[in-house]
């Protein structure tokens, strides 16, 4: 089965933005997909409620790398509240789409950002119950055999 990737996906895969590590990050999140074994790690530097810098490391497929790159572009310089609302659908749209069988890879990018934000809140001593509940729910969901919606 041939897979069609948009030019934007190919561009972000070949030259991903924001790759790397932030040593003194304010929030770090790591998520994985149990099915394919891919792993994504996200680092956030937050000042006055704004995402000043974001970097990622993705050990995964082309779609996971392209979605990490686009997702980090979309939240950089934005308030934390905006990053919390970022959905994988918004990332996929910004990439001009992904093949249906690859949409689950974009979920990893959304979850990695949420996990890093949850870590940020934890370090600040803030309980973001809604975010924690959502992460727990998604972790359960990922445990399933098929996360395609
Ligand atoms: Fe694992 Fe894409 S196949 S994230």
Coordinates of N, CA and C and ligand atoms in Angstrom, one line a residue:
X1 N 0.8 -1.2 0.0 CA 0.0 0.0 0.0 C 0.9 1.2 0.0
X2 N 0.8 2.0 -1.0 CA 1.6 3.3 -1.1 C 1.0 4.3 -0.2
X3 N 1.9 5.1 0.4 CA 1.4 6.1 1.4 C 1.8 7.5 0.8
X4 N 0.8 8.3 0.8 CA 1.0 9.7 0.3 C 1.3 10.6 1.5
X5 N 2.4 11.3 1.5 CA 2.7 12.3 2.5 C 2.7 13.6 1.9
X6 N 2.2 14.6 2.6 CA 2.1 16.0 2.1 C 3.6 16.5 2.0
X7 N 3.7 17.6 1.2 CA 5.0 18.3 1.2 C 5.5 18.7 2.5
X8 N 4.5 19.2 3.3 CA 4.9 19.7 4.7 C 5.4 18.6 5.6
X9 N 4.7 17.5 5.5 CA 5.2 16.3 6.3 C 6.6 16.0 5.9
X10 N 6.9 15.9 4.6 CA 8.2 15.6 4.1 C 9.3 16.6 4.6
X11 N 8.8 17.9 4.5 CA 9.7 19.0 4.9 C 10.1 18.9 6.4
X12 N 9.1 18.7 7.2 CA 9.3 18.6 8.7 C 10.1 17.3 9.1
X13 N 9.9 16.3 8.3 CA 10.6 15.0 8.6 C 12.0 15.2 8.2
X14 N 12.3 15.8 7.0 CA 13.7 15.9 6.6 C 14.4 17.0 7.4
X15 N 13.8 18.0 7.7 CA 14.4 19.1 8.5 C 13.6 19.5 9.7
X16 N 13.5 18.7 10.7 CA 12.6 19.0 11.8 C 13.1 20.2 12.6
X17 N 12.1 21.0 13.1 CA 12.4 22.1 13.9 C 12.4 21.7 15.4
X18 N 13.2 22.5 16.2 CA 13.2 22.3 17.6 C 13.7 21.0 18.2
X19 N 14.6 20.3 17.5 CA 15.1 19.1 17.9 C 16.2 19.3 19.0
X20 N 16.2 18.6 20.0 CA 17.2 18.7 21.0 C 16.7 18.5 22.5
X21 N 17.5 19.0 23.4 CA 17.3 18.9 24.8 C 17.4 20.3 25.4
X22 N 16.5 20.6 26.4 CA 16.7 21.8 27.2 C 17.2 21.3 28.6
X23 N 18.4 21.6 28.9 CA 19.0 21.1 30.1 C 18.2 21.5 31.4
X24 N 17.9 22.8 31.4 CA 17.2 23.4 32.6 C 15.7 23.6 32.3
X25 N 15.1 22.6 31.7 CA 13.7 22.6 31.4 C 12.8 22.8 32.6
X26 N 11.7 23.5 32.4 CA 10.7 23.6 33.5 C 9.7 22.5 33.5
X27 N 9.6 21.7 32.4 CA 8.7 20.6 32.3 C 9.3 19.6 31.3
X28 N 9.3 18.3 31.6 CA 9.7 17.3 30.7 C 8.7 16.2 30.6
X29 N 8.3 15.8 29.4 CA 7.3 14.7 29.3 C 7.8 13.7 28.3
X30 N 7.6 12.4 28.7 CA 8.0 11.4 27.8 C 6.8 10.4 27.6
X31 N 6.5 10.1 26.4 CA 5.4 9.2 26.1 C 5.9 8.2 25.1
X32 N 5.2 7.1 25.0 CA 5.5 6.1 24.1 C 4.2 5.4 23.6
X33 N 4.4 4.8 22.4 CA 3.2 4.1 21.9 C 3.6 2.6 22.0
X34 N 2.8 1.9 22.8 CA 3.1 0.5 23.1 C 3.0 -0.4 21.9
X35 N 2.2 0.0 20.9 CA 2.1 -0.8 19.7 C 3.3 -0.8 18.8
X36 N 3.8 0.4 18.5 CA 4.9 0.5 17.6 C 6.3 0.6 18.3
X37 N 6.2 1.0 19.6 CA 7.5 1.1 20.4 C 8.1 2.5 20.2
X38 N 7.5 3.4 19.5 CA 8.1 4.7 19.3 C 8.0 5.5 20.6
X39 N 9.0 6.4 20.8 CA 9.1 7.2 22.0 C 9.3 8.6 21.7
X40 N 8.7 9.5 22.4 CA 8.8 11.0 22.2 C 9.1 11.7 23.5
X41 N 10.1 12.5 23.6 CA 10.4 13.3 24.8 C 10.3 14.8 24.5
X42 N 9.6 15.5 25.3 CA 9.4 16.9 25.1 C 9.9 17.8 26.3
X43 N 10.6 18.8 26.0 CA 11.2 19.7 27.0 C 10.6 21.1 26.9
X44 N 10.1 21.7 28.0 CA 9.6 23.0 27.9 C 10.3 24.0 28.8
X45 N 10.5 25.2 28.3 CA 11.1 26.3 29.1 C 9.9 27.3 29.2
X46 N 9.5 27.6 30.4 CA 8.3 28.4 30.6 C 8.6 29.6 31.4
X47 N 8.3 30.8 30.9 CA 8.5 32.0 31.7 C 7.2 32.9 31.7
X48 N 6.8 33.3 32.9 CA 5.6 34.1 33.0 C 4.4 33.5 32.3
X49 N 4.3 32.1 32.4 CA 3.1 31.5 31.7 C 3.2 31.3 30.2
X50 N 4.4 31.7 29.7 CA 4.6 31.6 28.2 C 5.6 30.6 27.9
X51 N 5.4 29.8 26.8 CA 6.4 28.8 26.4 C 7.5 29.5 25.6
X52 N 8.6 29.7 26.4 CA 9.7 30.5 25.8 C 10.5 29.6 24.8
X53 N 10.6 28.4 25.2 CA 11.4 27.5 24.3 C 10.8 26.0 24.5
X54 N 11.0 25.3 23.4 CA 10.5 23.9 23.4 C 11.4 23.1 22.5
X55 N 11.8 21.9 23.0 CA 12.7 21.0 22.2 C 12.1 19.6 22.3
X56 N 12.4 18.8 21.3 CA 12.0 17.4 21.4 C 13.0 16.4 20.9
X57 N 12.9 15.2 21.4 CA 13.6 14.1 20.9 C 12.6 13.0 20.5
X58 N 12.6 12.6 19.3 CA 11.7 11.5 18.9 C 12.4 10.3 18.3
X59 N 12.2 9.2 18.9 CA 12.7 8.0 18.4 C 11.6 7.2 17.8
X60 N 11.3 7.6 16.6 CA 10.1 7.0 16.0 C 10.0 7.2 14.5
X61 N 8.8 7.0 14.0 CA 8.6 7.1 12.5 C 8.6 8.5 12.0
X62 N 8.6 8.6 10.6 CA 8.6 9.9 10.0 C 7.4 10.8 10.4
X63 N 6.3 10.2 10.6 CA 5.1 11.0 11.0 C 5.2 11.5 12.4
X64 N 5.8 10.7 13.3 CA 6.1 11.1 14.6 C 7.0 12.3 14.7
X65 N 8.1 12.2 13.9 CA 9.0 13.3 13.8 C 8.4 14.6 13.2
X66 N 7.7 14.4 12.1 CA 7.0 15.6 11.5 C 6.0 16.2 12.4
X67 N 5.2 15.4 13.1 CA 4.2 16.0 14.0 C 4.9 16.6 15.3
X68 N 6.0 16.1 15.8 CA 6.7 16.7 16.9 C 7.2 18.1 16.4
X69 N 7.8 18.1 15.2 CA 8.3 19.4 14.7 C 7.2 20.4 14.6
X70 N 6.1 20.0 14.0 CA 5.0 21.0 13.8 C 4.4 21.4 15.1
X71 N 4.2 20.4 16.0 CA 3.5 20.7 17.3 C 4.4 21.7 18.1
X72 N 5.7 21.5 18.1 CA 6.6 22.4 18.8 C 6.5 23.8 18.2
X73 N 6.5 23.9 16.9 CA 6.3 25.2 16.2 C 5.0 25.9 16.7
X74 N 4.0 25.1 16.8 CA 2.7 25.7 17.1 C 2.6 26.2 18.5
X75 N 3.4 25.6 19.5 CA 3.2 26.1 20.9 C 4.3 27.1 21.3
X76 N 5.4 27.2 20.5 CA 6.5 28.0 20.9 C 6.0 29.5 20.9
X77 N 6.3 30.2 22.0 CA 6.0 31.6 22.1 C 4.5 31.8 22.6
X78 N 3.8 30.7 22.8 CA 2.4 30.8 23.1 C 2.2 30.6 24.7
X79 N 1.0 31.1 25.2 CA 0.7 30.9 26.6 C 0.5 29.4 26.9
X80 N 0.8 29.0 28.1 CA 0.6 27.6 28.5 C -0.8 27.1 28.2
X81 N -1.8 28.0 28.4 CA -3.2 27.6 28.2 C -3.5 27.2 26.7
X82 N -2.8 27.9 25.8 CA -3.0 27.6 24.4 C -2.4 26.2 24.1
X83 N -1.2 25.9 24.7 CA -0.5 24.6 24.5 C -1.4 23.5 25.0
X84 N -2.1 23.8 26.1 CA -2.9 22.7 26.7 C -4.1 22.4 25.8
X85 N -4.5 23.3 25.0 CA -5.6 23.1 24.1 C -5.2 22.5 22.7
X86 N -3.9 22.4 22.5 CA -3.4 21.9 21.2 C -3.9 20.4 21.0
X87 N -4.5 20.1 19.9 CA -5.0 18.8 19.6 C -4.2 18.2 18.5
X88 N -4.2 16.9 18.4 CA -3.4 16.2 17.3 C -4.1 16.5 16.0
X89 N -5.4 16.8 16.0 CA -6.1 17.2 14.7 C -5.5 18.5 14.2
X90 N -5.3 19.4 15.1 CA -4.7 20.7 14.7 C -3.3 20.6 14.1
X91 N -2.6 19.7 14.7 CA -1.2 19.4 14.2 C -1.3 18.8 12.8
X92 N -2.2 17.8 12.7 CA -2.4 17.1 11.4 C -2.8 18.1 10.3
X93 N -3.8 19.0 10.7 CA -4.2 20.0 9.7 C -3.1 20.9 9.3
X94 N -2.3 21.3 10.3 CA -1.1 22.2 9.9 C -0.1 21.6 9.0
X95 N -0.1 20.2 9.0 CA 0.8 19.5 8.1 C 0.1 19.1 6.8
X96 N -1.1 19.7 6.6 CA -1.9 19.3 5.4 C -2.2 17.9 5.3
X97 N -2.4 17.3 6.5 CA -2.9 15.9 6.6 C -1.9 14.8 6.7
X98 N -2.3 13.7 7.2 CA -1.5 12.5 7.3 C -2.3 11.3 6.8
X99 N -1.6 10.3 6.3 CA -2.4 9.1 5.9 C -3.1 8.5 7.1
X100 N -4.3 8.0 6.9 CA -5.2 7.6 8.0 C -4.4 6.6 9.0
X101 N -3.6 5.7 8.5 CA -2.9 4.8 9.3 C -1.8 5.4 10.2
X102 N -1.5 6.7 9.9 CA -0.5 7.4 10.6 C -1.0 8.4 11.6
X103 N -2.3 8.6 11.6 CA -2.8 9.6 12.5 C -2.5 9.4 14.0
X104 N -2.4 8.1 14.3 CA -2.0 7.8 15.8 C -0.7 8.4 16.2
X105 N 0.2 8.6 15.2 CA 1.6 9.1 15.5 C 1.4 10.6 16.0
X106 N 0.4 11.3 15.5 CA 0.3 12.7 15.9 C -0.3 12.7 17.3
X107 N -0.9 11.7 17.8 CA -1.4 11.6 19.1 C -0.3 11.7 20.1
X108 N 0.8 11.0 19.7 CA 2.0 11.0 20.6 C 2.5 12.4 20.8
X109 N 2.5 13.3 19.8 CA 3.0 14.7 20.0 C 2.1 15.4 20.9
X110 N 0.8 15.3 20.8 CA -0.2 15.9 21.7 C 0.1 15.4 23.2
X111 N 0.2 14.1 23.3 CA 0.4 13.6 24.6 C 1.8 14.0 25.3
X112 N 2.8 14.1 24.4 CA 4.1 14.5 25.0 C 4.1 15.9 25.5
X113 N 3.4 16.8 24.8 CA 3.2 18.2 25.3 C 2.4 18.2 26.6
X114 N 1.4 17.4 26.6 CA 0.5 17.4 27.8 C 1.3 16.8 29.0
X115 N 2.1 15.8 28.7 CA 2.9 15.2 29.8 C 4.0 16.2 30.3
X116 N 4.6 17.0 29.4 CA 5.5 18.0 29.8 C 4.9 19.1 30.6
X117 N 3.6 19.5 30.2 CA 2.9 20.5 30.9 C 2.5 20.0 32.3
X118 N 2.1 18.7 32.4 CA 1.7 18.1 33.7 C 2.9 18.1 34.6
X119 N 4.1 17.9 34.1 CA 5.4 17.9 34.9 C 5.6 19.3 35.3
X120 N 5.4 20.3 34.5 CA 5.6 21.7 34.8 C 4.7 22.1 36.0
X121 N 3.4 21.7 35.9 CA 2.5 22.0 37.0 C 2.9 21.4 38.3
X122 N 3.3 20.1 38.2 CA 3.8 19.4 39.3 C 4.9 20.1 40.0
X123 N 5.9 20.5 39.2 CA 7.1 21.2 39.8 C 6.7 22.5 40.4
X124 N 5.6 23.1 39.9 CA 5.1 24.4 40.4 C 4.3 24.2 41.7
X125 N 4.0 22.9 42.0 CA 3.1 22.6 43.1 C 1.6 22.9 42.8
X126 N 1.3 22.9 41.5 CA -0.1 23.1 41.1 C -0.7 21.8 40.7
X127 N -1.8 21.5 41.2 CA -2.5 20.3 40.8 C -3.5 20.7 39.6
X128 N -3.2 20.2 38.4 CA -4.1 20.4 37.3 C -4.9 19.1 37.1
X129 N -5.9 19.0 37.9 CA -6.7 17.7 37.9 C -7.2 17.3 36.5
X130 N -7.7 18.3 35.8 CA -8.3 18.0 34.5 C -7.2 17.4 33.6
X131 N -6.0 18.0 33.6 CA -4.9 17.5 32.8 C -4.5 16.1 33.2
X132 N -4.3 15.9 34.5 CA -4.0 14.6 35.0 C -5.0 13.5 34.6
X133 N -6.2 13.9 34.7 CA -7.3 13.0 34.4 C -7.3 12.6 32.9
X134 N -7.0 13.6 32.1 CA -7.0 13.4 30.7 C -5.8 12.5 30.3
X135 N -4.6 12.7 30.9 CA -3.5 11.9 30.7 C -3.7 10.5 31.1
X136 N -4.3 10.3 32.2 CA -4.6 8.9 32.7 C -5.5 8.2 31.8
X137 N -6.5 8.9 31.3 CA -7.5 8.4 30.4 C -6.8 7.9 29.1
X138 N -5.9 8.8 28.6 CA -5.2 8.5 27.3 C -4.3 7.4 27.5
X139 N -3.6 7.3 28.7 CA -2.7 6.2 28.9 C -3.5 4.8 28.9
X140 N -4.7 4.8 29.4 CA -5.5 3.6 29.4 C -5.9 3.3 28.0
X141 N -6.2 4.3 27.2 CA -6.7 4.2 25.8 C -5.5 3.6 25.0
X142 N -4.3 4.1 25.3 CA -3.1 3.6 24.5 C -2.8 2.1 24.7
X143 N -3.3 1.7 25.9 CA -3.0 0.3 26.2 C -3.7 -0.7 25.3
X144 N -4.8 -0.1 24.7 CA -5.6 -0.9 23.8 C -4.8 -1.3 22.5
X145 N -5.4 -2.2 21.7 CA -4.7 -2.7 20.5 C -4.7 -1.7 19.4
X146 N -5.8 -0.9 19.3 CA -5.9 0.0 18.2 C -6.4 1.3 18.7
X147 N -5.5 2.4 18.5 CA -5.9 3.7 18.9 C -6.5 4.6 17.8
X148 N -6.7 4.0 16.6 CA -7.3 4.7 15.5 C -8.7 5.1 15.9
X149 N -9.1 6.3 15.6 CA -10.5 6.7 15.9 C -11.3 6.5 14.7
Ligands
LIG1 FE1 4.9 4.7 15.9 FE2 4.3 6.5 14.0 S1 4.5 4.3 13.8 S2 4.5 6.8 16.1

